[in-house]
Structure formats: structure tokens, C-alpha cells
Tab-separated table of C-alpha atoms in Angstrom:
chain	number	residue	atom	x	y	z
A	7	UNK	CA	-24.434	3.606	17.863
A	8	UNK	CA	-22.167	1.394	19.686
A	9	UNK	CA	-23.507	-1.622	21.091
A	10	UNK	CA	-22.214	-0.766	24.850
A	11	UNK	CA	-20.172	1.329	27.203
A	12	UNK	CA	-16.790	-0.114	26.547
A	13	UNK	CA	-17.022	-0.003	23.128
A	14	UNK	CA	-18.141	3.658	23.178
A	15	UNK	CA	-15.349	4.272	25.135
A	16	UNK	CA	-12.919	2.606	22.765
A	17	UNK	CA	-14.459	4.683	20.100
A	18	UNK	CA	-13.549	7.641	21.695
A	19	UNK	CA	-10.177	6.760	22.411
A	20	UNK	CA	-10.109	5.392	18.187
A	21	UNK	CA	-11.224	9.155	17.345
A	22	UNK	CA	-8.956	10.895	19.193
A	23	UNK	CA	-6.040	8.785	18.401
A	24	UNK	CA	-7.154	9.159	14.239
A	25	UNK	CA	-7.296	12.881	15.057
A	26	UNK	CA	-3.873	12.816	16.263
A	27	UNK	CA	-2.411	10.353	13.219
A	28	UNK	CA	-4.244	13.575	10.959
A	29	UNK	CA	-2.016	16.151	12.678
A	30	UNK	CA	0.959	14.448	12.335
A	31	UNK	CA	0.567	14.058	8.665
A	32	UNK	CA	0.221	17.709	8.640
A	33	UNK	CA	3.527	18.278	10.988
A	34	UNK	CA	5.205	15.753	9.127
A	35	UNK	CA	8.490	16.035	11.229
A	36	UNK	CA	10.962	13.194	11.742
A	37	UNK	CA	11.253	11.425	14.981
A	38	UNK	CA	7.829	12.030	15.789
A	39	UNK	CA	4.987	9.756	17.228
A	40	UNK	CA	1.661	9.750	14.984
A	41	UNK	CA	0.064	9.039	18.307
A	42	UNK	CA	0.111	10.379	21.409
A	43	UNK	CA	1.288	7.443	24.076
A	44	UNK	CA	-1.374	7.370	26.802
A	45	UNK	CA	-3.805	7.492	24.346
A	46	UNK	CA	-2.265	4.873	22.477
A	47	UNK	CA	-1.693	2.690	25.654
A	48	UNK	CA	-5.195	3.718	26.731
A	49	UNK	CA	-6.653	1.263	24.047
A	50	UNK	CA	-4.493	-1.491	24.386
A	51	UNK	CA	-5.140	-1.460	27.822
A	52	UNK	CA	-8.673	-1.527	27.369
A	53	UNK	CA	-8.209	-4.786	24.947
A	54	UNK	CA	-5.599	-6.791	26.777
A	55	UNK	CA	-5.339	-5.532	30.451
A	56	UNK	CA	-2.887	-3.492	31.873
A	57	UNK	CA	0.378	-3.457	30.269
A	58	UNK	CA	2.898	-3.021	33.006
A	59	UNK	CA	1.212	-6.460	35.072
A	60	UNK	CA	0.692	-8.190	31.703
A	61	UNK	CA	4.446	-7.336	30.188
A	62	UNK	CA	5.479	-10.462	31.773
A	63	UNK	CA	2.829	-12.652	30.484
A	64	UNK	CA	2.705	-15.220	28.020
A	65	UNK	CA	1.154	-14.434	24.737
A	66	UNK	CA	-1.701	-17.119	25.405
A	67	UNK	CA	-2.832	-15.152	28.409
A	68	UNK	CA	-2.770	-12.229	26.498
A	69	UNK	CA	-5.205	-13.711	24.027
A	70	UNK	CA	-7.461	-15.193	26.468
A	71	UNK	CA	-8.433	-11.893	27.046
A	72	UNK	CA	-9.899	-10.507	23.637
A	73	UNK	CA	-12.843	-10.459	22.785
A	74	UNK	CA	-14.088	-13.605	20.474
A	75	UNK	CA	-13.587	-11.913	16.871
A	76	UNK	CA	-17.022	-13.321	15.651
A	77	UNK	CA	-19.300	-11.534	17.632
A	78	UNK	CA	-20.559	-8.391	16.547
A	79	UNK	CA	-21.674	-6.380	19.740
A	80	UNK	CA	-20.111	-6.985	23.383
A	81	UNK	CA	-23.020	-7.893	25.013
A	82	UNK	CA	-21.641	-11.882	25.508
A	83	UNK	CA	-18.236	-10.346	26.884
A	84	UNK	CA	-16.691	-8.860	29.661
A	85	UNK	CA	-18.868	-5.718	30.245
A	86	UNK	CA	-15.594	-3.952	30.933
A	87	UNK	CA	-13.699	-5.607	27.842
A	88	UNK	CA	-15.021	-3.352	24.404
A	89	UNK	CA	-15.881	-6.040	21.193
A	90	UNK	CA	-13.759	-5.734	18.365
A	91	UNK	CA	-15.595	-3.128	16.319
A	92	UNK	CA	-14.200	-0.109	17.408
A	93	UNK	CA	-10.822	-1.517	16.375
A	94	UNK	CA	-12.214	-2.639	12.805
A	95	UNK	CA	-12.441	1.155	11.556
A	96	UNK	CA	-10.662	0.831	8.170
A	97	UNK	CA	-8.921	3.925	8.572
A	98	UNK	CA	-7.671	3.191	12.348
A	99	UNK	CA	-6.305	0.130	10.991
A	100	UNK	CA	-4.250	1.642	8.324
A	101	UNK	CA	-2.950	4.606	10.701
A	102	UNK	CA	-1.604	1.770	13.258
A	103	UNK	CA	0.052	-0.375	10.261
A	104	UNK	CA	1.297	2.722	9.266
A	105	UNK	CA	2.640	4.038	12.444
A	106	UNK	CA	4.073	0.754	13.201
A	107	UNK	CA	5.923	0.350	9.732
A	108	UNK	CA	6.934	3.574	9.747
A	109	UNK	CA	10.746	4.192	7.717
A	110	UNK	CA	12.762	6.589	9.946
A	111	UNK	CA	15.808	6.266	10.241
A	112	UNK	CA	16.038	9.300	12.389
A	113	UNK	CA	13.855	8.261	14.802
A	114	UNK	CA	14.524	6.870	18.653
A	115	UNK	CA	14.405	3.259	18.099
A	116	UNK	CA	13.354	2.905	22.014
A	117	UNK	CA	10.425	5.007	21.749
A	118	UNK	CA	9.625	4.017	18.877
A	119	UNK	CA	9.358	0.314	20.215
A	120	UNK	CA	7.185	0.738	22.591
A	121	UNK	CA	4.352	2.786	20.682
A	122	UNK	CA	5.258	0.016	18.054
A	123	UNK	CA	4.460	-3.040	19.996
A	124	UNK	CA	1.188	-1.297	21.432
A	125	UNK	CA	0.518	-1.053	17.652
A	126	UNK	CA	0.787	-4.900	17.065
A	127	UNK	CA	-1.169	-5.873	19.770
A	128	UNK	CA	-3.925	-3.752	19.007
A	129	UNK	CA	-3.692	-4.786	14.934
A	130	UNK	CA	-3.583	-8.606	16.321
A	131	UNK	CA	-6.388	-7.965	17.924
A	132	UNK	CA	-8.424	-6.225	15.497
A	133	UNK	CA	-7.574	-8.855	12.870
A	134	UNK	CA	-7.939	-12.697	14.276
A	135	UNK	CA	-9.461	-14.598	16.671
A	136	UNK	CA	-7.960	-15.612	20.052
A	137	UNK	CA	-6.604	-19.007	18.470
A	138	UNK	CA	-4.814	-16.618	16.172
A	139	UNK	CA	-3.520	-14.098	18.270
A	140	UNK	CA	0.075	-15.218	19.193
A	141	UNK	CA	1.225	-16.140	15.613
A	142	UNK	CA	-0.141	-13.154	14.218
A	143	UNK	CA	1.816	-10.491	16.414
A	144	UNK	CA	4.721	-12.597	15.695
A	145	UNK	CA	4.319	-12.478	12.219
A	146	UNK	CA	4.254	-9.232	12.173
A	147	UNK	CA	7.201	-8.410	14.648
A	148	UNK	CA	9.268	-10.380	12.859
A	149	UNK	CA	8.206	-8.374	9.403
A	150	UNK	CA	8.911	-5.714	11.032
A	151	UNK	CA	12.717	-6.935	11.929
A	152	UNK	CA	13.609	-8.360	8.365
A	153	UNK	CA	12.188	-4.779	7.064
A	154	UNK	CA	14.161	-2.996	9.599
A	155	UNK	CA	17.192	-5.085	8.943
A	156	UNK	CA	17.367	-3.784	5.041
A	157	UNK	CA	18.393	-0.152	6.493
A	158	UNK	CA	21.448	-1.569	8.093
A	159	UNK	CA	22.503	-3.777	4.854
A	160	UNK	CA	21.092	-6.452	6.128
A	161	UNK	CA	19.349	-8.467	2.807
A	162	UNK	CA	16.096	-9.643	2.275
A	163	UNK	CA	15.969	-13.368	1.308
A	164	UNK	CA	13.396	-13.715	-1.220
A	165	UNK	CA	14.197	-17.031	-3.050
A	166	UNK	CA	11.484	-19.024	-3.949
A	167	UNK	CA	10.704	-22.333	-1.384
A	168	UNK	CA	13.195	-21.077	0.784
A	169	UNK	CA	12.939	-17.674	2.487
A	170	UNK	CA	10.859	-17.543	5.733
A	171	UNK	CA	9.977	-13.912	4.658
A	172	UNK	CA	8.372	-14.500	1.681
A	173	UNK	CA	6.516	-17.621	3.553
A	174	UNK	CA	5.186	-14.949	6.470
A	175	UNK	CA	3.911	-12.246	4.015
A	176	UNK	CA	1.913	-15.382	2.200
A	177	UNK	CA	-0.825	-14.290	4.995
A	178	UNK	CA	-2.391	-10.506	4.951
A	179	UNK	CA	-1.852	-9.241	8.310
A	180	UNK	CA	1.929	-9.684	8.177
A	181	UNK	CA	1.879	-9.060	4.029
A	182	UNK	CA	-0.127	-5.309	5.008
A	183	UNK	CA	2.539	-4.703	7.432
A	184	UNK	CA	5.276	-5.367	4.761
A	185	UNK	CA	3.360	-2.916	2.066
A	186	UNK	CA	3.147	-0.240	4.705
A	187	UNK	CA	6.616	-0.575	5.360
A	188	UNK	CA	7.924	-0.151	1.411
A	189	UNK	CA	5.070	2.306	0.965
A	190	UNK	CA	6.841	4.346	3.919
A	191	UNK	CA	10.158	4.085	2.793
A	192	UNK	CA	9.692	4.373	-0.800
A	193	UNK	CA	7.623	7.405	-0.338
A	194	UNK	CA	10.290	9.079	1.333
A	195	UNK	CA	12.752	10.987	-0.658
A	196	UNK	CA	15.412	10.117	1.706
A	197	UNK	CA	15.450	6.747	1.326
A	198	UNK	CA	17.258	7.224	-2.200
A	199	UNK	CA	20.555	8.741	-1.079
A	200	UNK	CA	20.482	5.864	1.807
A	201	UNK	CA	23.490	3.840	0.845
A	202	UNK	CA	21.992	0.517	0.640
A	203	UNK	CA	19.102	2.327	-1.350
A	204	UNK	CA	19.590	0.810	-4.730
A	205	UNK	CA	19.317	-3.080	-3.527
A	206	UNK	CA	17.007	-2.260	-0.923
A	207	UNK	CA	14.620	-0.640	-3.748
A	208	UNK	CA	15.140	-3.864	-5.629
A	209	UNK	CA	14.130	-6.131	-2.883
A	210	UNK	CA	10.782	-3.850	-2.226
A	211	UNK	CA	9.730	-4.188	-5.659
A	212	UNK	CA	10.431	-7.634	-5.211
A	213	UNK	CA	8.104	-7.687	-2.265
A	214	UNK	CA	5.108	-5.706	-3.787
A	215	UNK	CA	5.061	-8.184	-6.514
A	216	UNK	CA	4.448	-11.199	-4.344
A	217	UNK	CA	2.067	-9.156	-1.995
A	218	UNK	CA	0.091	-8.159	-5.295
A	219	UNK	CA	-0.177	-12.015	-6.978
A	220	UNK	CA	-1.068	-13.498	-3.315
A	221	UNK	CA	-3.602	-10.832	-1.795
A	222	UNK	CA	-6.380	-9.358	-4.482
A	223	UNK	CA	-7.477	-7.167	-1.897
A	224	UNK	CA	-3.942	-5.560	-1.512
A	225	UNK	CA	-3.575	-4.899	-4.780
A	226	UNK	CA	-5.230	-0.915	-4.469
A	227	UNK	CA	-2.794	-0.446	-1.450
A	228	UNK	CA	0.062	-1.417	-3.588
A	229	UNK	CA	-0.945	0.881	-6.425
A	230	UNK	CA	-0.797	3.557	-3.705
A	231	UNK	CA	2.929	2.732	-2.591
A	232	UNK	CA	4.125	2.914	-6.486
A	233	UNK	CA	2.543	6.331	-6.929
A	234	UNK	CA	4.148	7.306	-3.400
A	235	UNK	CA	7.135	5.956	-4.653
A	236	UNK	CA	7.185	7.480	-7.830
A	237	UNK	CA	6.632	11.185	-6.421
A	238	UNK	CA	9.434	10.660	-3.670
A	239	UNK	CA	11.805	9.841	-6.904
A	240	UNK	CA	11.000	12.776	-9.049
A	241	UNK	CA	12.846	12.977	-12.453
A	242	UNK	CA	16.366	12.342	-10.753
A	243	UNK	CA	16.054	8.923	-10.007
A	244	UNK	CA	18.340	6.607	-12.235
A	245	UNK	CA	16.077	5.114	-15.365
A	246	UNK	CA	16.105	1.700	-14.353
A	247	UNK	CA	13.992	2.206	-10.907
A	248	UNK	CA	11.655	4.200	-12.640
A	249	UNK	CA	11.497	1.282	-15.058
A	250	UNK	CA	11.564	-1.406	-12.537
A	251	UNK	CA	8.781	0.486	-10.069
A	252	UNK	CA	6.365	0.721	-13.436
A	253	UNK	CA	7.286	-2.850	-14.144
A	254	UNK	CA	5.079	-2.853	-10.690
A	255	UNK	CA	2.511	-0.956	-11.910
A	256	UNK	CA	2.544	-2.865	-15.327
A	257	UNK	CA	1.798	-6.114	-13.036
A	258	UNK	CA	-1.082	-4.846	-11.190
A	259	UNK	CA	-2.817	-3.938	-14.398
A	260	UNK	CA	-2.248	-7.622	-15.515
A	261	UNK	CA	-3.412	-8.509	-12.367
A	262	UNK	CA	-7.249	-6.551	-12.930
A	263	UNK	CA	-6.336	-3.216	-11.669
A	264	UNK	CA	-6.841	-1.352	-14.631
A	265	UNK	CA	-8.067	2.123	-14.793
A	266	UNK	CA	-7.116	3.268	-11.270
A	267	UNK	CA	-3.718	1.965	-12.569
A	268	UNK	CA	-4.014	3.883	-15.859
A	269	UNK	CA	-5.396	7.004	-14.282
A	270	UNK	CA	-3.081	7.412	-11.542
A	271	UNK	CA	-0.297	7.525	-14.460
A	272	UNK	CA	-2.376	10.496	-16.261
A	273	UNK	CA	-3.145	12.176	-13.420
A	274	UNK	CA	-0.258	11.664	-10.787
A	275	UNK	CA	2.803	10.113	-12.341
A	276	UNK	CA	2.622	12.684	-15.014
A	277	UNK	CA	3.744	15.643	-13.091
A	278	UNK	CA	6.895	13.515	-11.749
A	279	UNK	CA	7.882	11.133	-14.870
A	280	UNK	CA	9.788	11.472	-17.366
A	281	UNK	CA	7.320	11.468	-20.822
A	282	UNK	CA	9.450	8.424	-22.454
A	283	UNK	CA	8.491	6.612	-19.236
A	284	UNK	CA	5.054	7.279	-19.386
A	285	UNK	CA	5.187	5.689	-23.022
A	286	UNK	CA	6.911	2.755	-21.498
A	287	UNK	CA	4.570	2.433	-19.209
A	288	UNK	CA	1.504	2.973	-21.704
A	289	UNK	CA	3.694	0.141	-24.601
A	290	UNK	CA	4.119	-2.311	-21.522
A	291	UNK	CA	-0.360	-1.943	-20.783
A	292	UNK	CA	-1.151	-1.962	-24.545
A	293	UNK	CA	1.247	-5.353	-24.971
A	294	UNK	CA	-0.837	-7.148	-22.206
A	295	UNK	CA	-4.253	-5.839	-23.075
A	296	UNK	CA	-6.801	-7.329	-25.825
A	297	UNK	CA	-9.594	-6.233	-27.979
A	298	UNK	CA	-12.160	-5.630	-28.146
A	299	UNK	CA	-12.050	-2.462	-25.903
A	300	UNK	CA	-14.519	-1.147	-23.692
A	301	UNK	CA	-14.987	2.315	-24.191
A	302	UNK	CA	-13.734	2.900	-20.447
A	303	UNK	CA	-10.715	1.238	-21.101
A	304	UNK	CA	-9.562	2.935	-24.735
A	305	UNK	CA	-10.675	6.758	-22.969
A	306	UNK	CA	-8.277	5.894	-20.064
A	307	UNK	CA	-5.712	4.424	-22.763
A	308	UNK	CA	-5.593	7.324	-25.042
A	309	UNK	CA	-5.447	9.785	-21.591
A	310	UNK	CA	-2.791	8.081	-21.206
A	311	UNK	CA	-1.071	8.498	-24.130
A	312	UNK	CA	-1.419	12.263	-24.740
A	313	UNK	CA	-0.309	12.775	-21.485
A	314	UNK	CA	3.083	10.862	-22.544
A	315	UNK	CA	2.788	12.892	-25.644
A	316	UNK	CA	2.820	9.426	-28.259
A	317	UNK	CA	2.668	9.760	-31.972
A	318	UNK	CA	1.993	7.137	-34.437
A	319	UNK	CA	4.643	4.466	-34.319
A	320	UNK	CA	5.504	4.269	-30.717
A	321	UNK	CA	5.019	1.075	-30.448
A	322	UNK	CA	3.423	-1.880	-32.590
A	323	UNK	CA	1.017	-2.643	-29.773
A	324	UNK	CA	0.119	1.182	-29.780
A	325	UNK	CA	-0.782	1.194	-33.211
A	326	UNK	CA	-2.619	-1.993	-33.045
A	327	UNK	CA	-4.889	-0.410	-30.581
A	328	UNK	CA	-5.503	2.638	-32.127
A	329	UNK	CA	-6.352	0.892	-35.117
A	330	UNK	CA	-9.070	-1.316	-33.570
A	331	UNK	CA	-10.804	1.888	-31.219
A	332	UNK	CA	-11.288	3.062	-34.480
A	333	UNK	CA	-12.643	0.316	-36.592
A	334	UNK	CA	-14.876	-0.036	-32.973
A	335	UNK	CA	-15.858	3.361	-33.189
A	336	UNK	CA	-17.190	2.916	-36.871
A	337	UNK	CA	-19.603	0.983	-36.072
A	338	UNK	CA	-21.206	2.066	-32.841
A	339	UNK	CA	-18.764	-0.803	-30.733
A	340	UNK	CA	-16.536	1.430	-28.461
A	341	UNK	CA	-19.193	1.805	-25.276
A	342	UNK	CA	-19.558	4.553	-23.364
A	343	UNK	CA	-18.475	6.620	-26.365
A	344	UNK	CA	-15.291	8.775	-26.533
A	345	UNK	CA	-15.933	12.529	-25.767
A	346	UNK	CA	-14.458	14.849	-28.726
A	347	UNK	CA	-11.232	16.019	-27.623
A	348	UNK	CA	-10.567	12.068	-27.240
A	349	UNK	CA	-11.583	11.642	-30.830
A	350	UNK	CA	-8.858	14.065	-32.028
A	351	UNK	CA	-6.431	11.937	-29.943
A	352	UNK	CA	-7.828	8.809	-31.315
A	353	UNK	CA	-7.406	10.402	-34.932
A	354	UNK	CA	-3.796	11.878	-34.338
A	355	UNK	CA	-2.812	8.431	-33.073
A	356	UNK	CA	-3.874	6.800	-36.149
């Protein structure tokens, strides 16, 4: 299916290097490259020439090389230089924004920065035009260095109209590379007995927020980092960054992501949170949300709720809503209706 040589060859090179990024989630060891280097060079090559005569090169040369990103097969290009598609696989993407965010702080930073830049190029490439190309892998090597900087103590400025960071992230190539970054850290259980861990927690919060209001179609990646973040915490974590990471959560369901939000906290957070926190977190969603309820929305609700084990009177907001899914459900109004053991819940509530 590709439309020529090069770009089957890049596809090979794309499976075996998404093979590789699959074993290492399954080694899992620290210090380790998701992806093996020749292979990994092998593509960029491919892309942007060979890296030991283009090291030296100015980033303009660099981009005069790719591939325009509006064309959709390679058949106007260099027949040796492979179109973009191959690079544009979804989940190749998110393996090399992974792999180049990646929180270790056990790892060999001069390894690391090699396989890392290779990563940049090839995301720069995947994700702008030619005209593009030089700002974006800036952007996101110098993401990469504020985010870095937080492990040594090194703050975050994130005040409003004056911090470059927040300014960078404003764009989605640079703002993914920031998520990845708090999703990898976060996620880690490590990163909480760090000793800059409880500002640095702060400041990612802090970070996930403005990624979520600025980038719609970040929003499902950033419900992923708060679940990974909330499993790496378990019940030990102090009660205000549970709080503070639901807070999050609380957002993104403000912000339209509703049920995955709701049923990632009945399915997932359950097992790891504290029940009082799950009623927060359920309070917090009924305080922001309005009648009248779709039946989707009140069955994911009341999940919700008898997985954080509420009664009548948690909350005036919880009451509220179990009062109106019942007056709906009286006369025919809560659609798709709610299946029995739901009812009971409903009922209890009330």
C-alpha cells in the first residue's frame, strides 16, 4: 500500500522501530533506549540525509530536504527521499514523543541525547512543512530543557504574559512534547520521593491545565497522564495532590470530556483512590454539570458514585441530581434508560 519504494522502506524501518518501543514497555528497565539506535538513525537518515555530514549544517538545509508536508504520495519527490506518511502513523508519533520526553533520572544523559535529537528531527518532520521545520525542533528542544531543568530545582515560569514556556506550549507540537513529559514523570512512582517533587507536581498540573484550555485535541492525552498519575501515587500520596491532580480531571470534564473522564474514575482511579476522593471528585462534576441529563451522563454519574460509596447528603449538588434523574425517569425523560441495578442506586441516593 505505500505509494513507492522509499516509503515502503520507511515503513519497515516505522514497524520495526514500534516493535521495539512494545518490548521495552514490557522490559520496562531504567536507563534503557525504547529504540534500538541504527534503526532509529536509519529513519532519520532516510528523511534528512546522513547525519554525521549533515551534523554541521544549518537547520535550513536540513529542511530543504523534507519532503513538502502537503503531498500525499512521493511520487513529486526525490525517488530516494520517502513522503511523510510513513512518519504520520499515530502510534509512531506518540512512541517518539514519548521516547524523547522520557523522565529518567537514571538514565545516561549522553545517550540519551543523541537518540533524543534523532527523535525531534523525525517528529519535526512528521509534523510541519519545510517553512516550519527549524522553529518547530526548537520548540521542542527547548521544552525539553525547561522540563529537564525542573529535576535539578530549576522552576518553571508559568506567569501569565510573561513566561516564554507557557508562550512555546501555546502551539501542539511543543505543547505534546510537554504532556508526554508530565505524563512520564507523573506516571512514575519515583518521581514522588524526588526532592523537588512536591513543586515540581504543582508546576505539571499547572502545565496540563493550559495544554487542556489551548489544544481540544489534547485533551484525551491529558486525561491519560492524570490516570497515569494517579496510579503512580497510590493511596500514600499527601491529600492535597490527589486533590489538586482531580482538580485536573474536574477541568477536562468542564472542558467536554465527560464520560471517558467519569469512567476512567469508576473503572481506574477506583482501585488507587481513596473513596472520600472519589466523592470529591464526583461533588466537584455534579457542581459544574446541568439538567436535564442524558441518560449516558446520569448512568456514568451514579457509577460513579457507588463506586465512591455516596449516601444521601454528600453533597447539595449530589442530591440535586439525584432528585432530577428521578423526576426524569418518571416520565420517560432519562434516554437511553438506566439498567436495574442503576435504579437501586438511583433509589438509595434519593
Amino acid at each position: 500500500l505505500a505509494a513507492s519504494d522509499a516509503d515502503a522502506a520507511a515503513t519497515a524501518v516505522v514497524g520495526d522501530l514500534l516493535q521495539a518501543a512494545d518490548d521495552f514497555k514490557r522490559r520496562r528497565g531504567t536507563g534503557l533506549a525504547a529504540f534500538p539506535p541504527e534503526t532509529l538513525r536509519k529513519l532519520r537518515d532516510a528523511y534528512l540525509g546522513d547525519e554525521e555530514t549533515s551534523a554541521g549544517a544549518d537547520v535550513a538545509g536540513a529542511a530543504a530536504r523534507l519532503p513538502a508536508a502537503s503531498r500525499a504520495d512521493a511520487s513529486s519527490n526525490n525517488a530516494d527521499t520517502p513522503s511523510t506518511a510513513p512518519l504520520r502513523s499515530p502510534e509512531l508519533l506518540r512512541a517518539l514523543f514519548d521516547e524523547a520526553f522520557r523522565w529518567d533520572p537514571n538514565a545516561d544523559p549522553a545517550r540519551n541525547a543523541t537518540a533524543r535529537a534523532r527523535c525531534f528531527d523525525l517528529i519535526a518532520t512528521a509534523t510541519c512543512g519545510a517553512d516550519e521545520f527549524g522553529e518547530t525542533r526548537a520548540n521542542l528542544a527547548a521544552v525539553f530543557e525547561w522540563c529537564a531543568g525542573t529535576t535539578r530545582g530549576v522552576p518553571l515560569a508559568l506567569e501569565e504574559g510573561s513566561s516564554p514556556f507557557l508562550e512555546t506550549v501555546r502551539h501542539p507540537v511543543p505543547a505534546a512534547g510537554a504532556l508526554a513529559w508530565v505524563k512520564s514523570a507523573m506516571g512514575n512512582p519515583e518521581h514522588y520521593k524526588q526532592v523537588h517533587a512536591a513543586a515540581n507536581t504543582a508546576a505539571y498540573l499547572h502545565v496540563v491545565s493550559e495544554i487542556c484550555k489551548a489544544h481540544p485535541r489534547l485533551r484525551a492525552e491529558a486525561l491519560e497522564t492524570v490516570s497515569a498519575a494517579i496510579g503512580a501515587m497510590g493511596k500514600g500520596a499527601n491529600e492535597q495532590t490527589h486533590l489538586a491532580t482531580l482538580d485536573v480531571a474536574v477541568e477536562l470534564v468542564e472542558l467536554g470530556l465527560v464520560l471517558p473522564a467519569l469512567r476512567a474514575a469508576s473503572e481506574k482511579w477506583r482501585r488507587v483512590v481513596d473513596p472520600s476522593h472519589l466523592r470529591y471528585f464526583a461533588g466537584e462534576v455534579l457542581e459544574v454539570a446541568g439538567p436535564p441529563y442524558s441518560g449516558a451522563f446520569a448512568a456514568a454519574a451514579l457509577e460513579l458514585l457507588r463506586a465512591a460509596n455516596a449516601g444521601k447528603g454528600m453533597t447539595r449538588a449530589c442530591d440535586e441530581f439525584a432528585e432530577q434523574c428521578r423526576r426524569q425517569r418518571a416520565r420517560g425523560a432519562l434516554q437511553p434508560p438506566l439498567s436495574q441495578d442503576l435504579d437501586e442506586v438511583l433509589d438509595r441516593l434519593a
